[in-house]
mmCIF file of C-alpha atoms in Angstrom:
data_model
loop_
_atom_site.group_PDB
_atom_site.id
_atom_site.type_symbol
_atom_site.label_atom_id
_atom_site.label_comp_id
_atom_site.label_asym_id
_atom_site.label_seq_id
_atom_site.Cartn_x
_atom_site.Cartn_y
_atom_site.Cartn_z
ATOM 1 C CA MET A 195 27.401 120.437 186.549
ATOM 2 C CA SER A 196 27.195 123.851 184.921
ATOM 3 C CA SER A 197 29.553 126.666 185.838
ATOM 4 C CA GLN A 198 26.623 128.711 187.186
ATOM 5 C CA ARG A 199 25.477 125.872 189.400
ATOM 6 C CA ASN A 200 29.013 125.420 190.716
ATOM 7 C CA LYS A 201 29.131 129.124 191.509
ATOM 8 C CA ILE A 202 25.972 128.848 193.582
ATOM 9 C CA LEU A 203 27.274 125.816 195.454
ATOM 10 C CA GLY A 204 30.655 127.453 195.988
ATOM 11 C CA SER A 205 29.082 130.706 197.148
ATOM 12 C CA ILE A 206 27.067 128.896 199.810
ATOM 13 C CA ALA A 207 30.122 127.128 201.200
ATOM 14 C CA GLY A 208 32.420 130.131 200.806
ATOM 15 C CA SER A 209 30.014 132.431 202.610
ATOM 16 C CA GLY A 210 29.558 129.884 205.374
ATOM 17 C CA ALA A 211 33.317 129.553 205.744
ATOM 18 C CA VAL A 212 33.818 133.298 206.038
ATOM 19 C CA ALA A 213 31.017 133.534 208.597
ATOM 20 C CA VAL A 214 32.811 131.117 210.944
ATOM 21 C CA ARG A 215 36.304 132.504 210.322
ATOM 22 C CA GLY A 216 36.334 134.261 213.693
ATOM 23 C CA ALA A 217 35.436 131.040 215.503
ATOM 24 C CA ALA A 218 38.166 129.170 213.628
ATOM 25 C CA GLU A 219 40.707 131.812 214.638
ATOM 26 C CA ALA A 220 39.620 131.376 218.256
ATOM 27 C CA LEU A 221 40.328 127.646 217.910
ATOM 28 C CA PHE A 222 43.768 128.464 216.545
ATOM 29 C CA SER A 223 44.524 130.765 219.464
ATOM 30 C CA ALA A 224 43.320 128.200 221.987
ATOM 31 C CA ALA A 225 45.027 125.100 220.628
ATOM 32 C CA GLY A 226 45.828 125.116 216.911
ATOM 33 C CA LYS A 227 48.922 127.315 217.121
ATOM 34 C CA GLY A 228 50.801 124.581 218.940
ATOM 35 C CA LEU A 229 50.215 121.888 216.307
ATOM 36 C CA LEU A 230 52.633 123.065 213.591
ATOM 37 C CA ASP A 231 55.655 125.319 213.305
ATOM 38 C CA ASP A 232 55.568 128.484 211.199
ATOM 39 C CA GLY A 233 57.057 126.863 208.108
ATOM 40 C CA ALA A 234 54.647 123.937 208.139
ATOM 41 C CA ARG A 235 51.667 126.239 208.648
ATOM 42 C CA GLU A 236 52.658 128.429 205.726
ATOM 43 C CA GLY A 237 53.301 125.410 203.500
ATOM 44 C CA LEU A 238 49.965 123.810 204.342
ATOM 45 C CA ARG A 239 48.108 127.032 203.715
ATOM 46 C CA ARG A 240 49.836 127.632 200.391
ATOM 47 C CA VAL A 241 49.095 124.125 199.108
ATOM 48 C CA MET A 242 45.473 124.236 200.262
ATOM 49 C CA VAL A 243 44.818 127.654 198.761
ATOM 50 C CA GLU A 244 46.473 126.792 195.450
ATOM 51 C CA ASN A 245 44.510 123.552 195.087
ATOM 52 C CA THR A 246 41.119 124.945 196.039
ATOM 53 C CA THR A 247 41.615 128.071 193.925
ATOM 54 C CA ALA A 248 42.471 125.854 190.960
ATOM 55 C CA VAL A 249 39.203 123.954 191.485
ATOM 56 C CA VAL A 250 37.227 127.207 191.590
ATOM 57 C CA ASP A 251 38.933 128.555 188.467
ATOM 58 C CA ALA A 252 38.290 125.298 186.606
ATOM 59 C CA PHE A 253 34.657 124.671 187.570
ATOM 60 C CA ALA A 254 33.373 128.137 188.556
ATOM 61 C CA PRO A 255 35.525 130.742 186.779
ATOM 62 C CA GLY A 256 35.150 134.256 188.112
ATOM 63 C CA LEU A 257 33.637 133.228 191.439
ATOM 64 C CA SER A 258 36.565 134.213 193.666
ATOM 65 C CA MET A 259 36.953 137.700 192.176
ATOM 66 C CA GLY A 260 33.239 138.468 192.251
ATOM 67 C CA ALA A 261 32.802 137.377 195.853
ATOM 68 C CA GLN A 262 35.548 139.454 197.515
ATOM 69 C CA ALA A 263 33.318 142.359 198.604
ATOM 70 C CA THR A 264 30.628 140.023 199.898
ATOM 71 C CA ALA A 265 33.184 137.961 201.785
ATOM 72 C CA LYS A 266 34.466 141.026 203.631
ATOM 73 C CA VAL A 267 30.958 142.020 204.774
ATOM 74 C CA ILE A 268 30.150 138.490 205.956
ATOM 75 C CA ALA A 269 33.504 138.317 207.741
ATOM 76 C CA ALA A 270 32.823 141.477 209.744
ATOM 77 C CA GLN A 271 29.404 140.227 210.811
ATOM 78 C CA GLY A 272 30.586 136.711 211.636
ATOM 79 C CA GLU A 273 33.596 137.832 213.635
ATOM 80 C CA THR A 274 31.520 140.256 215.737
ATOM 81 C CA GLN A 275 29.019 137.555 216.582
ATOM 82 C CA THR A 276 31.686 134.935 217.295
ATOM 83 C CA ALA A 277 33.688 137.286 219.498
ATOM 84 C CA ALA A 278 30.591 137.952 221.600
ATOM 85 C CA ILE A 279 29.818 134.250 221.983
ATOM 86 C CA VAL A 280 33.380 133.325 222.917
ATOM 87 C CA ALA A 281 33.548 136.221 225.392
ATOM 88 C CA GLN A 282 30.314 135.091 227.024
ATOM 89 C CA ALA A 283 31.633 131.540 227.394
ATOM 90 C CA ALA A 284 34.877 132.800 228.907
ATOM 91 C CA ALA A 285 32.984 135.085 231.281
ATOM 92 C CA ARG A 286 30.882 132.181 232.525
ATOM 93 C CA GLN A 287 33.993 130.144 233.201
ATOM 94 C CA ALA A 288 35.667 133.096 234.966
ATOM 95 C CA GLY A 289 32.623 133.485 237.180
ATOM 96 C CA LYS A 290 32.763 129.838 238.159
ATOM 97 C CA ALA A 291 36.491 130.089 238.868
ATOM 98 C CA ALA A 292 35.936 133.115 241.113
ATOM 99 C CA LEU A 293 33.782 131.013 243.412
ATOM 100 C CA THR A 294 36.523 128.447 243.931
ATOM 101 C CA ASP A 295 40.078 128.486 245.220
ATOM 102 C CA GLY A 296 41.687 127.165 242.022
ATOM 103 C CA ALA A 297 45.114 128.287 240.893
ATOM 104 C CA SER A 298 45.508 130.868 238.126
ATOM 105 C CA ALA A 299 46.836 128.211 235.739
ATOM 106 C CA ALA A 300 43.688 126.157 236.234
ATOM 107 C CA VAL A 301 41.566 129.237 235.618
ATOM 108 C CA ALA A 302 43.428 129.958 232.388
ATOM 109 C CA LYS A 303 42.924 126.396 231.191
ATOM 110 C CA GLY A 304 39.258 126.615 232.028
ATOM 111 C CA LEU A 305 38.881 129.833 230.069
ATOM 112 C CA ALA A 306 40.648 128.338 227.064
ATOM 113 C CA ARG A 307 38.496 125.218 227.241
ATOM 114 C CA GLU A 308 35.274 127.235 227.362
ATOM 115 C CA ALA A 309 36.423 129.389 224.454
ATOM 116 C CA MET A 310 37.258 126.283 222.407
ATOM 117 C CA LYS A 311 33.877 124.726 223.085
ATOM 118 C CA ALA A 312 32.042 127.899 222.121
ATOM 119 C CA ALA A 313 34.102 128.369 218.973
ATOM 120 C CA GLY A 314 33.734 124.712 218.002
ATOM 121 C CA ARG A 315 29.964 124.936 218.352
ATOM 122 C CA GLU A 316 29.924 127.994 216.115
ATOM 123 C CA VAL A 317 31.947 126.224 213.417
ATOM 124 C CA LEU A 318 29.671 123.186 213.477
ATOM 125 C CA LYS A 319 26.587 125.397 213.465
ATOM 126 C CA GLY A 320 27.900 127.268 210.446
ATOM 127 C CA ALA A 321 28.712 124.041 208.610
ATOM 128 C CA GLY A 322 25.274 122.661 209.401
ATOM 129 C CA LYS A 323 23.555 125.800 208.155
ATOM 130 C CA ALA A 324 25.514 125.693 204.896
ATOM 131 C CA ALA A 325 24.742 121.992 204.494
ATOM 132 C CA GLY A 326 21.039 122.694 204.921
ATOM 133 C CA ILE A 327 21.089 125.370 202.234
ATOM 134 C CA GLY A 328 23.112 123.103 199.966
ATOM 135 C CA PHE A 329 20.570 120.318 200.488
ATOM 136 C CA VAL A 330 17.701 122.562 199.384
ATOM 137 C CA ILE A 331 19.458 124.171 196.424
ATOM 138 C CA GLU A 332 21.005 121.005 195.025
ATOM 139 C CA GLY A 333 17.766 119.122 195.675
ATOM 140 C CA ALA A 334 15.911 121.694 193.567
ATOM 141 C CA PHE A 335 18.416 121.309 190.745
ATOM 142 C CA GLY A 336 18.203 117.533 191.017
ATOM 143 C CA ALA A 337 14.405 117.576 191.000
ATOM 144 C CA TYR A 338 14.369 119.723 187.867
ATOM 145 C CA GLU A 339 16.825 117.423 186.130
ATOM 146 C CA GLY A 340 14.821 114.378 187.204
ATOM 147 C CA VAL A 341 11.515 115.789 185.972
ATOM 148 C CA THR A 342 12.903 116.828 182.606
ATOM 149 C CA ALA A 343 14.628 113.455 182.172
ATOM 150 C CA TYR A 344 11.376 111.662 183.033
ATOM 151 C CA GLN A 345 9.457 113.765 180.516
ATOM 152 C CA ARG A 346 11.987 112.841 177.846
ATOM 153 C CA GLY A 347 11.655 109.185 178.749
ATOM 154 C CA GLU A 348 15.240 108.940 179.978
ATOM 155 C CA MET A 349 14.294 108.122 183.601
ATOM 156 C CA THR A 350 11.515 106.321 185.376
ATOM 157 C CA LYS A 351 9.676 108.038 188.226
ATOM 158 C CA ARG A 352 11.734 106.077 190.725
ATOM 159 C CA GLU A 353 14.990 107.016 189.030
ATOM 160 C CA ALA A 354 13.981 110.696 188.915
ATOM 161 C CA LEU A 355 13.195 110.706 192.630
ATOM 162 C CA ALA A 356 16.452 108.909 193.397
ATOM 163 C CA HIS A 357 18.368 111.454 191.325
ATOM 164 C CA ALA A 358 16.809 114.366 193.221
ATOM 165 C CA ALA A 359 17.618 112.739 196.557
ATOM 166 C CA GLN A 360 21.175 112.017 195.434
ATOM 167 C CA GLU A 361 21.797 115.609 194.365
ATOM 168 C CA ALA A 362 20.304 116.969 197.589
ATOM 169 C CA SER A 363 22.348 114.707 199.851
ATOM 170 C CA THR A 364 25.628 115.230 198.006
ATOM 171 C CA GLY A 365 24.964 118.971 197.940
ATOM 172 C CA ALA A 366 24.548 118.982 201.711
ATOM 173 C CA VAL A 367 27.702 116.944 202.282
ATOM 174 C CA ALA A 368 29.739 119.058 199.850
ATOM 175 C CA THR A 369 28.764 122.456 201.274
ATOM 176 C CA GLY A 370 29.267 121.307 204.851
ATOM 177 C CA ALA A 371 32.633 119.837 203.921
ATOM 178 C CA GLY A 372 33.705 123.084 202.269
ATOM 179 C CA VAL A 373 32.957 125.088 205.406
ATOM 180 C CA LEU A 374 34.742 122.588 207.644
ATOM 181 C CA LEU A 375 37.760 122.473 205.322
ATOM 182 C CA ALA A 376 38.202 126.245 205.401
ATOM 183 C CA ALA A 377 37.555 126.451 209.144
ATOM 184 C CA GLY A 378 40.004 123.626 209.770
ATOM 185 C CA LEU A 379 42.673 125.369 207.730
ATOM 186 C CA VAL A 380 42.279 128.575 209.758
ATOM 187 C CA ALA A 381 42.156 126.630 213.029
ATOM 188 C CA VAL A 382 45.499 125.004 212.209
ATOM 189 C CA THR A 383 47.346 127.774 210.343
ATOM 190 C CA GLY A 384 45.904 130.948 211.887
ATOM 191 C CA GLY A 385 44.105 134.042 210.603
ATOM 192 C CA ALA A 386 43.518 134.481 206.886
ATOM 193 C CA ALA A 387 41.914 137.139 204.696
ATOM 194 C CA ALA A 388 38.208 136.758 203.998
ATOM 195 C CA PRO A 389 38.567 136.238 200.200
ATOM 196 C CA LEU A 390 41.128 133.501 200.845
ATOM 197 C CA VAL A 391 38.839 131.712 203.301
ATOM 198 C CA PHE A 392 35.978 132.111 200.838
ATOM 199 C CA ALA A 393 38.048 130.530 198.063
ATOM 200 C CA VAL A 394 39.021 127.550 200.222
ATOM 201 C CA GLY A 395 35.427 126.941 201.303
ATOM 202 C CA ALA A 396 34.102 127.306 197.764
ATOM 203 C CA GLY A 397 36.810 125.159 196.212
ATOM 204 C CA GLY A 398 36.393 122.497 198.885
ATOM 205 C CA ALA A 399 32.661 122.284 198.277
ATOM 206 C CA ILE A 400 32.913 122.182 194.486
ATOM 207 C CA GLY A 401 35.689 119.603 194.641
ATOM 208 C CA ALA A 402 33.762 117.448 197.104
ATOM 209 C CA LYS A 403 30.673 117.561 194.884
ATOM 210 C CA GLN A 404 32.675 116.482 191.847
ATOM 211 C CA ILE A 405 34.233 113.579 193.766
ATOM 212 C CA LEU A 406 30.875 112.437 195.145
ATOM 213 C CA ARG A 407 29.264 112.508 191.709
ATOM 214 C CA ARG A 408 32.088 110.422 190.265
ATOM 215 C CA LEU A 409 31.955 107.895 193.089
ATOM 216 C CA ILE A 410 28.198 107.537 192.807
ATOM 217 C CA GLY A 411 28.457 107.307 189.025
ATOM 218 C CA ARG A 412 31.002 104.499 189.266
ATOM 219 C CA ALA A 413 28.910 102.652 191.838
ATOM 220 C CA SER A 414 25.832 102.967 189.612
ATOM 221 C CA SER A 415 27.753 101.709 186.568
ATOM 222 C CA LYS A 416 28.986 98.663 188.481
ATOM 223 C CA PHE A 417 25.484 97.980 189.761
ATOM 224 C CA LEU A 418 23.995 98.157 186.255
ATOM 225 C CA ALA A 419 26.750 95.974 184.805
ATOM 226 C CA ARG A 420 26.152 93.355 187.500
ATOM 227 C CA ASN A 421 22.405 93.355 186.818
ATOM 228 C CA VAL A 422 22.955 92.950 183.075
ATOM 229 C CA ALA A 423 25.328 90.034 183.695
ATOM 230 C CA ASP A 424 22.845 88.368 186.040
ATOM 231 C CA GLU A 425 20.047 88.745 183.507
ATOM 232 C CA GLY A 426 22.243 87.229 180.811
ATOM 233 C CA GLN A 427 22.988 84.192 182.972
ATOM 234 C CA VAL A 428 19.320 83.691 183.730
ATOM 235 C CA GLY A 429 18.393 83.989 180.037
#
């Protein structure tokens, strides 16, 4: 994959990650802060950021620096929307609790549960949206590569179509995974700056795409080798 193509893929996932940062922070406040101690949270965040930033620098140099301003704008918009959704969910639960004679502890648990559900839905929605965009963009790249390879006689029509479908599906999985990786990191370790969340989402998506391409390439090589061996035995 070209550096420019990696930048596009990373930008989709990074932007999606920043957009759901507020929801991920709500998950941390509701439950994630009790999973690890301060030292473990800081260590996990440092390792994750270093690894994903290294992936971005290697496969999409310049992406993190160029996306900082955009990440901050997306963060402000995403956090405002998420805060409103979480507040609405909590208000609904508070209204239900007011009609019953439950204890204050039960009310608090109910509020936290509603907030978690709302925030979780927002994270999944954001990951799904990013995956859909990744499917379209990577599918377009794959279709172009397939058509040009077919015109050069390097692929059959069936192989070109399969290549386009492969790129689209792996693009969707990679972008969705990048968003979920960044959101999961925030949900477990707490609030993080928008550029940092962007870098984790982008690096996660680019890394996932590279891994998927290698796995599919190895599977294809084994399949071809097996077919050649079978043909030799028949001959």
